[in-house]
Amino acid sequence: MKPKQECVIALGPLIIGAGPSGLATAACLKEKGIPSLILERENCIASLWNLKTSDCMKLHLPKRFCELPLMPFPPEFPTYPTKWQFISYLESYAHQFSVEPVFGEEVKQAEYDQRIGMWRVFTRKFEYICRWLIVATGENAEAVLPNIAGISEFRGRVLHSSSYENGASFKGEEVLVVGCGNSGMEICLDLSKYCAQPSMVVRNKMHVLPKEMLGTSTFALSMWLLKWFPLKLVDALILSYSRLVLGDTVKFGLERPKIGPLQLKNDTGRTPVLDVGTFAKIKSGQIKVVPSIRQFTATGAEFVDGVSREFDSLILATGYRSSVPKWLKEEGFFDKDGIPRMPFPNGWKGKNGLYAVGFTKRGLLGASISAQRVAEDIACQWDCETKHLCLELQTILN
């Protein structure tokens, strides 16, 4: 039996999450004359960018692939905006479309009430009732903390990459970075700039690609080539150029998967690493590559190849996961990991007015596409379903 909470009736859609996905959806709805309400658990918009990214972070793709619907980046911004420039853009975006989230409202539970044909969304203080529920918390809502043998015995500093700001406090330290995705690679590069000695754990095969090819971004070139050639051929072209520029990555402990980078992205959602200078540091020995960890010790780690080393600090660049399974009570649309079961481009719409934005595994571009589709779909229902909505709700609830 839930305690009685103050009830808030949302005339328009209720959006959970004030990151880029939530902001984009609210703006697209507003452009169609549809009001919305955003609930955000933190005290700011884009909390992942504001609170959980390192100072060295930049957009991995050119800005034209990262802008949200209806508003481009300022022309004076560089091709790859910094973290702070991107946050500034998002703040301007929210101001431009008068998006004002309700901060400090963490959703504890959301479920569809068949009796009234509405969603009931519970926070600590309020119960929100809405016809349309848009989940915009995204794929990266919670840090993943692996349970590696002996990790609790390690006496050095331990932090997740979401708490890493810069390498200033690691100067002169031996630092073990667990995770070799874009975040792990960039943290290693940043640590080396601050005169730390980073070692990076590489457990799986991975694709490392130059950030740019032939004077343009690798992503942009790939998208252009896919207009003319089959995916398998484009993968072959990209890998051939990568070998020409980077050399044989296997020599340095970075074995490539048999499947090409674009095919792998389509099949699994795994993103190739876009090199921003880390690989040169690996080749020079300033960043060391180590295999999987067998167990931690009080002063370091023992690896699966039998080698043991001492470390001062441990950084877990082990990624994030969806928080949806913790609070959304529904069956069929989201899987057990909190990701829509239907792959892109069909994973944006569920049943009973349930939608998802920011779960495409295609970054900001995918989120923008979903936001526009959701707004268009709700707009088709808006006029015919809202005329008597408030009156009917009041009658039912009373």
Tab-separated table of C-alpha atoms in Angstrom:
chain	number	residue	atom	x	y	z
A	1	MET	CA	0.000	0.000	0.000
A	2	LYS	CA	1.693	3.201	-1.187
A	3	PRO	CA	1.438	6.287	1.049
A	4	LYS	CA	-0.874	8.999	-0.197
A	5	GLN	CA	1.032	11.438	-2.402
A	6	GLU	CA	0.096	14.755	-3.922
A	7	CYS	CA	-1.206	14.109	-7.435
A	8	VAL	CA	-0.018	16.043	-10.495
A	9	ILE	CA	-1.933	15.589	-13.749
A	10	ALA	CA	0.189	16.147	-16.850
A	11	LEU	CA	-1.932	17.326	-19.772
A	12	GLY	CA	0.846	16.493	-22.242
A	13	PRO	CA	3.577	13.841	-22.283
A	14	LEU	CA	5.723	13.192	-19.215
A	15	ILE	CA	9.431	12.893	-20.064
A	16	ILE	CA	11.840	11.115	-17.715
A	17	GLY	CA	15.356	12.522	-18.010
A	18	ALA	CA	16.693	15.987	-18.907
A	19	GLY	CA	19.677	14.889	-20.927
A	20	PRO	CA	20.017	15.607	-24.660
A	21	SER	CA	17.312	13.003	-25.431
A	22	GLY	CA	14.763	14.555	-23.088
A	23	LEU	CA	15.535	18.096	-24.203
A	24	ALA	CA	15.271	17.164	-27.882
A	25	THR	CA	11.923	15.450	-27.342
A	26	ALA	CA	10.501	18.408	-25.395
A	27	ALA	CA	11.644	20.824	-28.116
A	28	CYS	CA	10.115	18.731	-30.919
A	29	LEU	CA	6.842	18.505	-29.008
A	30	LYS	CA	6.813	22.245	-28.307
A	31	GLU	CA	7.384	22.970	-31.991
A	32	LYS	CA	4.130	21.095	-32.644
A	33	GLY	CA	2.275	22.996	-29.940
A	34	ILE	CA	2.305	20.154	-27.410
A	35	PRO	CA	3.280	20.916	-23.791
A	36	SER	CA	5.408	18.443	-21.879
A	37	LEU	CA	6.848	18.020	-18.415
A	38	ILE	CA	10.382	16.720	-17.748
A	39	LEU	CA	11.398	15.028	-14.496
A	40	GLU	CA	15.137	14.976	-13.746
A	41	ARG	CA	16.705	13.282	-10.723
A	42	GLU	CA	19.775	15.552	-10.633
A	43	ASN	CA	19.904	19.338	-10.160
A	44	CYS	CA	20.934	20.190	-13.725
A	45	ILE	CA	20.297	19.313	-17.336
A	46	ALA	CA	22.616	16.829	-19.073
A	47	SER	CA	23.867	15.453	-15.758
A	48	LEU	CA	26.096	12.866	-17.457
A	49	TRP	CA	27.972	15.660	-19.227
A	50	ASN	CA	27.842	18.133	-16.334
A	51	LEU	CA	28.739	15.798	-13.502
A	52	LYS	CA	30.272	12.593	-14.861
A	53	THR	CA	32.629	13.356	-17.734
A	54	SER	CA	36.310	14.282	-17.638
A	55	ASP	CA	37.582	17.764	-18.430
A	56	CYS	CA	39.342	16.448	-21.543
A	57	MET	CA	36.148	15.104	-23.100
A	58	LYS	CA	35.157	16.275	-26.572
A	59	LEU	CA	32.459	15.094	-28.945
A	60	HIS	CA	33.782	12.077	-30.829
A	61	LEU	CA	31.887	12.967	-33.999
A	62	PRO	CA	31.737	16.253	-35.941
A	63	LYS	CA	29.200	18.698	-34.544
A	64	ARG	CA	26.872	18.406	-37.527
A	65	PHE	CA	26.172	14.803	-36.507
A	66	CYS	CA	25.574	15.774	-32.870
A	67	GLU	CA	23.248	18.763	-33.056
A	68	LEU	CA	19.733	18.366	-31.705
A	69	PRO	CA	16.622	18.982	-33.840
A	70	LEU	CA	15.672	22.552	-34.756
A	71	MET	CA	18.899	24.235	-33.588
A	72	PRO	CA	22.438	23.946	-35.019
A	73	PHE	CA	25.639	24.512	-33.085
A	74	PRO	CA	27.035	28.068	-33.141
A	75	PRO	CA	29.184	28.474	-36.273
A	76	GLU	CA	32.176	29.579	-34.196
A	77	PHE	CA	32.312	26.227	-32.368
A	78	PRO	CA	35.095	23.894	-33.570
A	79	THR	CA	34.349	20.714	-35.506
A	80	TYR	CA	34.649	18.700	-32.294
A	81	PRO	CA	33.193	20.827	-29.474
A	82	THR	CA	34.597	20.449	-25.974
A	83	LYS	CA	32.580	19.214	-23.022
A	84	TRP	CA	31.963	22.778	-21.855
A	85	GLN	CA	30.943	23.985	-25.320
A	86	PHE	CA	28.470	21.127	-25.621
A	87	ILE	CA	26.980	21.898	-22.210
A	88	SER	CA	26.692	25.558	-23.232
A	89	TYR	CA	24.880	24.476	-26.398
A	90	LEU	CA	22.423	22.356	-24.390
A	91	GLU	CA	21.734	25.203	-21.969
A	92	SER	CA	21.034	27.537	-24.907
A	93	TYR	CA	18.834	24.852	-26.447
A	94	ALA	CA	16.730	24.543	-23.284
A	95	HIS	CA	16.408	28.339	-23.113
A	96	GLN	CA	15.495	28.613	-26.804
A	97	PHE	CA	12.557	26.222	-26.401
A	98	SER	CA	11.640	27.259	-22.849
A	99	VAL	CA	12.291	23.773	-21.512
A	100	GLU	CA	12.187	23.906	-17.704
A	101	PRO	CA	12.634	20.471	-16.106
A	102	VAL	CA	11.561	19.689	-12.573
A	103	PHE	CA	14.889	18.946	-10.880
A	104	GLY	CA	15.472	16.634	-7.944
A	105	GLU	CA	12.598	14.369	-8.955
A	106	GLU	CA	13.836	10.784	-9.144
A	107	VAL	CA	11.264	8.323	-10.424
A	108	LYS	CA	10.815	5.410	-8.045
A	109	GLN	CA	8.148	3.563	-10.031
A	110	ALA	CA	6.078	3.945	-13.171
A	111	GLU	CA	3.251	1.663	-14.223
A	112	TYR	CA	0.297	1.702	-16.572
A	113	ASP	CA	-3.117	1.732	-14.886
A	114	GLN	CA	-5.580	-0.145	-17.072
A	115	ARG	CA	-8.492	1.166	-15.022
A	116	ILE	CA	-7.979	4.788	-16.046
A	117	GLY	CA	-5.922	4.193	-19.218
A	118	MET	CA	-3.074	6.349	-17.888
A	119	TRP	CA	0.486	6.041	-16.623
A	120	ARG	CA	1.080	6.563	-12.914
A	121	VAL	CA	4.579	7.781	-12.115
A	122	PHE	CA	5.758	7.943	-8.510
A	123	THR	CA	8.589	10.050	-7.080
A	124	ARG	CA	9.357	10.534	-3.408
A	125	LYS	CA	6.904	13.427	-3.079
A	126	PHE	CA	4.447	13.233	-5.961
A	127	GLU	CA	2.353	10.974	-8.108
A	128	TYR	CA	2.236	12.087	-11.744
A	129	ILE	CA	-0.531	10.915	-14.055
A	130	CYS	CA	-0.087	11.122	-17.817
A	131	ARG	CA	-1.385	9.728	-21.083
A	132	TRP	CA	2.064	9.499	-22.702
A	133	LEU	CA	5.252	8.412	-20.912
A	134	ILE	CA	8.570	9.086	-22.650
A	135	VAL	CA	11.613	7.303	-21.216
A	136	ALA	CA	14.626	9.478	-22.035
A	137	THR	CA	17.074	8.321	-19.365
A	138	GLY	CA	19.183	6.662	-22.048
A	139	GLU	CA	21.640	3.790	-22.148
A	140	ASN	CA	24.150	5.465	-19.818
A	141	ALA	CA	22.180	6.183	-16.653
A	142	GLU	CA	24.214	4.176	-14.130
A	143	ALA	CA	27.894	3.348	-13.794
A	144	VAL	CA	28.861	-0.315	-14.202
A	145	LEU	CA	31.145	-1.462	-11.375
A	146	PRO	CA	32.622	-4.903	-12.120
A	147	ASN	CA	33.124	-7.406	-9.331
A	148	ILE	CA	36.696	-8.486	-9.985
A	149	ALA	CA	38.298	-10.947	-7.574
A	150	GLY	CA	40.140	-9.204	-4.748
A	151	ILE	CA	39.131	-5.662	-5.710
A	152	SER	CA	38.010	-4.938	-2.149
A	153	GLU	CA	41.511	-5.862	-0.940
A	154	PHE	CA	43.255	-3.243	-3.080
A	155	ARG	CA	44.475	-0.453	-0.785
A	156	GLY	CA	45.041	2.183	-3.464
A	157	ARG	CA	42.627	4.736	-4.827
A	158	VAL	CA	39.647	3.277	-6.742
A	159	LEU	CA	37.224	5.303	-8.836
A	160	HIS	CA	34.881	4.908	-11.784
A	161	SER	CA	35.594	6.954	-14.895
A	162	SER	CA	32.450	8.980	-14.109
A	163	SER	CA	34.384	10.497	-11.171
A	164	TYR	CA	37.562	11.214	-13.160
A	165	GLU	CA	38.104	14.922	-13.853
A	166	ASN	CA	41.731	15.117	-15.002
A	167	GLY	CA	45.123	13.583	-14.342
A	168	ALA	CA	46.531	16.339	-12.130
A	169	SER	CA	46.212	14.359	-8.893
A	170	PHE	CA	47.760	11.223	-10.477
A	171	LYS	CA	51.144	12.742	-11.359
A	172	GLY	CA	53.941	10.225	-10.936
A	173	GLU	CA	51.551	7.365	-10.123
A	174	GLU	CA	51.246	3.928	-11.655
A	175	VAL	CA	47.583	3.854	-12.714
A	176	LEU	CA	45.655	0.821	-13.934
A	177	VAL	CA	42.751	1.675	-16.238
A	178	VAL	CA	40.220	-1.139	-16.659
A	179	GLY	CA	38.411	-0.668	-19.976
A	180	CYS	CA	39.650	0.118	-23.465
A	181	GLY	CA	36.720	1.927	-25.075
A	182	ASN	CA	36.819	5.584	-26.061
A	183	SER	CA	36.664	6.697	-22.407
A	184	GLY	CA	39.415	4.369	-21.243
A	185	MET	CA	41.685	5.340	-24.137
A	186	GLU	CA	41.153	9.063	-23.594
A	187	ILE	CA	41.727	8.792	-19.834
A	188	CYS	CA	45.018	6.987	-20.491
A	189	LEU	CA	46.070	9.756	-22.868
A	190	ASP	CA	45.134	12.421	-20.329
A	191	LEU	CA	47.021	10.623	-17.547
A	192	SER	CA	50.151	10.466	-19.696
A	193	LYS	CA	49.928	14.229	-20.296
A	194	TYR	CA	50.030	14.707	-16.525
A	195	CYS	CA	53.141	12.513	-16.204
A	196	ALA	CA	51.366	9.494	-14.753
A	197	GLN	CA	52.244	5.963	-15.929
A	198	PRO	CA	48.975	4.442	-17.175
A	199	SER	CA	48.422	0.777	-18.008
A	200	MET	CA	45.253	-0.223	-19.846
A	201	VAL	CA	43.490	-3.570	-19.441
A	202	VAL	CA	42.386	-5.008	-22.800
A	203	ARG	CA	40.139	-8.043	-22.364
A	204	ASN	CA	38.441	-8.287	-25.764
A	205	LYS	CA	39.203	-7.781	-29.407
A	206	MET	CA	38.579	-4.212	-30.549
A	207	HIS	CA	38.710	-1.911	-33.562
A	208	VAL	CA	40.848	1.204	-33.324
A	209	LEU	CA	40.344	3.653	-36.189
A	210	PRO	CA	41.895	7.035	-36.978
A	211	LYS	CA	39.559	9.827	-35.936
A	212	GLU	CA	39.928	11.292	-39.414
A	213	MET	CA	40.662	9.829	-42.843
A	214	LEU	CA	41.672	11.764	-45.940
A	215	GLY	CA	41.050	15.071	-44.183
A	216	THR	CA	37.503	14.299	-43.037
A	217	SER	CA	36.005	12.504	-40.056
A	218	THR	CA	36.027	8.705	-40.259
A	219	PHE	CA	32.330	8.662	-39.379
A	220	ALA	CA	31.380	11.164	-42.098
A	221	LEU	CA	33.459	9.312	-44.691
A	222	SER	CA	31.853	6.012	-43.688
A	223	MET	CA	28.345	7.437	-44.022
A	224	TRP	CA	29.177	8.822	-47.465
A	225	LEU	CA	30.712	5.554	-48.674
A	226	LEU	CA	27.656	3.585	-47.494
A	227	LYS	CA	25.537	5.567	-49.947
A	228	TRP	CA	27.465	3.999	-52.817
A	229	PHE	CA	28.964	0.722	-51.635
A	230	PRO	CA	27.866	-2.301	-49.577
A	231	LEU	CA	28.736	-2.325	-45.879
A	232	LYS	CA	31.249	-5.167	-46.196
A	233	LEU	CA	33.254	-3.253	-48.793
A	234	VAL	CA	33.181	-0.041	-46.749
A	235	ASP	CA	34.464	-1.968	-43.732
A	236	ALA	CA	37.304	-3.361	-45.843
A	237	LEU	CA	38.232	0.111	-47.123
A	238	ILE	CA	38.218	1.620	-43.635
A	239	LEU	CA	40.342	-1.172	-42.191
A	240	SER	CA	42.854	-0.972	-45.056
A	241	TYR	CA	43.303	2.759	-44.487
A	242	SER	CA	43.536	2.231	-40.718
A	243	ARG	CA	46.351	-0.288	-41.165
A	244	LEU	CA	48.145	2.164	-43.445
A	245	VAL	CA	47.919	4.986	-40.892
A	246	LEU	CA	48.186	3.137	-37.567
A	247	GLY	CA	50.081	0.023	-38.543
A	248	ASP	CA	49.462	-3.416	-37.081
A	249	THR	CA	47.619	-2.916	-33.779
A	250	VAL	CA	48.014	-6.612	-32.872
A	251	LYS	CA	51.728	-6.039	-32.217
A	252	PHE	CA	50.751	-3.769	-29.354
A	253	GLY	CA	48.115	-5.972	-27.747
A	254	LEU	CA	45.075	-4.674	-29.624
A	255	GLU	CA	43.693	-7.562	-31.650
A	256	ARG	CA	40.925	-6.763	-34.121
A	257	PRO	CA	37.618	-8.717	-34.369
A	258	LYS	CA	36.998	-10.710	-37.525
A	259	ILE	CA	33.842	-8.680	-38.159
A	260	GLY	CA	34.394	-5.192	-39.583
A	261	PRO	CA	33.770	-2.094	-37.405
A	262	LEU	CA	30.522	-0.998	-39.063
A	263	GLN	CA	29.091	-4.510	-39.171
A	264	LEU	CA	30.031	-4.994	-35.512
A	265	LYS	CA	28.315	-1.731	-34.600
A	266	ASN	CA	25.150	-2.797	-36.428
A	267	ASP	CA	25.118	-6.284	-34.929
A	268	THR	CA	26.118	-5.582	-31.315
A	269	GLY	CA	26.100	-1.828	-30.748
A	270	ARG	CA	29.834	-1.936	-29.928
A	271	THR	CA	31.455	1.297	-31.048
A	272	PRO	CA	34.959	1.329	-32.546
A	273	VAL	CA	37.545	3.445	-30.776
A	274	LEU	CA	38.337	6.668	-32.629
A	275	ASP	CA	41.971	7.354	-31.870
A	276	VAL	CA	42.803	10.858	-30.625
A	277	GLY	CA	46.504	10.218	-30.015
A	278	THR	CA	46.426	7.332	-27.539
A	279	PHE	CA	47.750	4.727	-29.956
A	280	ALA	CA	50.935	6.706	-30.585
A	281	LYS	CA	51.548	6.683	-26.822
A	282	ILE	CA	50.962	2.917	-26.772
A	283	LYS	CA	53.473	2.422	-29.581
A	284	SER	CA	56.050	4.555	-27.759
A	285	GLY	CA	55.528	2.631	-24.517
A	286	GLN	CA	54.181	5.603	-22.550
A	287	ILE	CA	50.889	3.730	-22.195
A	288	LYS	CA	51.161	0.011	-21.493
A	289	VAL	CA	48.621	-2.606	-22.597
A	290	VAL	CA	47.972	-5.479	-20.176
A	291	PRO	CA	45.692	-8.546	-20.393
A	292	SER	CA	42.703	-9.451	-18.222
A	293	ILE	CA	43.020	-9.323	-14.447
A	294	ARG	CA	43.050	-12.618	-12.565
A	295	GLN	CA	42.783	-10.932	-9.187
A	296	PHE	CA	43.700	-7.815	-7.290
A	297	THR	CA	46.137	-7.772	-4.399
A	298	ALA	CA	46.575	-5.234	-1.626
A	299	THR	CA	49.160	-3.338	-3.670
A	300	GLY	CA	48.302	-4.132	-7.281
A	301	ALA	CA	47.024	-6.799	-9.635
A	302	GLU	CA	47.857	-10.245	-10.955
A	303	PHE	CA	47.068	-10.744	-14.661
A	304	VAL	CA	45.995	-13.882	-16.520
A	305	ASP	CA	49.453	-14.224	-18.067
A	306	GLY	CA	50.876	-14.734	-14.566
A	307	VAL	CA	52.542	-11.319	-14.323
A	308	SER	CA	51.945	-9.274	-11.156
A	309	ARG	CA	52.421	-5.512	-10.890
A	310	GLU	CA	51.948	-2.828	-8.279
A	311	PHE	CA	49.685	0.165	-8.831
A	312	ASP	CA	48.870	3.317	-6.911
A	313	SER	CA	45.388	3.877	-8.354
A	314	LEU	CA	42.663	2.047	-10.231
A	315	ILE	CA	40.243	3.690	-12.679
A	316	LEU	CA	37.253	1.648	-13.836
A	317	ALA	CA	36.368	2.788	-17.370
A	318	THR	CA	33.780	0.030	-17.473
A	319	GLY	CA	30.891	1.968	-18.923
A	320	TYR	CA	27.280	2.502	-18.026
A	321	ARG	CA	23.918	0.780	-18.187
A	322	SER	CA	20.241	1.649	-18.326
A	323	SER	CA	18.358	2.281	-15.065
A	324	VAL	CA	14.953	1.475	-16.565
A	325	PRO	CA	14.492	-2.016	-14.999
A	326	LYS	CA	14.666	-0.471	-11.520
A	327	TRP	CA	11.591	1.716	-11.878
A	328	LEU	CA	9.517	0.925	-14.986
A	329	LYS	CA	6.900	-1.787	-14.470
A	330	GLU	CA	6.017	-3.074	-17.931
A	331	GLU	CA	6.543	-6.175	-20.015
A	332	GLY	CA	7.378	-6.501	-23.665
A	333	PHE	CA	8.928	-3.202	-24.759
A	334	PHE	CA	12.160	-3.107	-22.736
A	335	ASP	CA	14.371	-6.145	-22.173
A	336	LYS	CA	15.914	-7.178	-18.842
A	337	ASP	CA	18.827	-4.776	-19.424
A	338	GLY	CA	16.518	-1.806	-19.914
A	339	ILE	CA	16.983	-1.517	-23.684
A	340	PRO	CA	14.072	-1.634	-26.184
A	341	ARG	CA	13.721	-5.142	-27.608
A	342	MET	CA	13.186	-3.857	-31.143
A	343	PRO	CA	16.437	-2.625	-32.704
A	344	PHE	CA	16.893	0.724	-34.427
A	345	PRO	CA	14.978	2.208	-36.163
A	346	ASN	CA	11.926	0.557	-34.561
A	347	GLY	CA	12.650	0.741	-30.836
A	348	TRP	CA	11.048	4.100	-30.080
A	349	LYS	CA	7.386	3.175	-29.578
A	350	GLY	CA	5.783	0.718	-27.177
A	351	LYS	CA	2.185	0.133	-26.084
A	352	ASN	CA	-0.235	2.327	-24.137
A	353	GLY	CA	1.548	5.587	-24.930
A	354	LEU	CA	5.023	4.402	-23.893
A	355	TYR	CA	8.010	5.764	-25.845
A	356	ALA	CA	11.808	5.579	-25.661
A	357	VAL	CA	14.387	8.166	-26.761
A	358	GLY	CA	18.146	7.745	-26.414
A	359	PHE	CA	18.354	3.955	-26.648
A	360	THR	CA	19.385	3.487	-30.289
A	361	LYS	CA	23.104	2.815	-29.640
A	362	ARG	CA	23.680	5.505	-32.239
A	363	GLY	CA	24.518	8.436	-30.006
A	364	LEU	CA	23.077	11.912	-30.346
A	365	LEU	CA	22.095	11.395	-33.976
A	366	GLY	CA	19.962	8.378	-33.051
A	367	ALA	CA	18.388	10.257	-30.139
A	368	SER	CA	17.436	13.147	-32.430
A	369	ILE	CA	15.800	10.786	-34.917
A	370	SER	CA	13.770	9.116	-32.162
A	371	ALA	CA	12.763	12.458	-30.632
A	372	GLN	CA	11.301	13.633	-33.925
A	373	ARG	CA	9.434	10.370	-34.485
A	374	VAL	CA	7.946	10.433	-30.998
A	375	ALA	CA	6.796	14.039	-31.382
A	376	GLU	CA	5.212	13.309	-34.763
A	377	ASP	CA	3.403	10.261	-33.397
A	378	ILE	CA	2.002	12.084	-30.362
A	379	ALA	CA	1.000	15.036	-32.543
A	380	CYS	CA	-1.239	12.713	-34.568
A	381	GLN	CA	-3.074	11.776	-31.364
A	382	TRP	CA	-3.024	15.155	-29.677
A	383	ASP	CA	-6.106	16.935	-31.016
A	384	CYS	CA	-8.474	13.992	-30.817
A	385	GLU	CA	-7.361	12.716	-27.392
A	386	THR	CA	-6.914	15.874	-25.316
A	387	LYS	CA	-10.237	17.692	-25.662
A	388	HIS	CA	-11.820	16.033	-22.671
A	389	LEU	CA	-8.733	14.555	-21.003
A	390	CYS	CA	-8.607	16.747	-17.911
A	391	LEU	CA	-12.374	16.489	-17.310
A	392	GLU	CA	-12.302	12.696	-17.634
A	393	LEU	CA	-9.302	12.373	-15.321
A	394	GLN	CA	-10.864	14.544	-12.657
A	395	THR	CA	-14.060	12.492	-12.833
A	396	ILE	CA	-12.204	9.168	-12.559
A	397	LEU	CA	-9.893	10.272	-9.753
A	398	ASN	CA	-12.694	11.796	-7.716
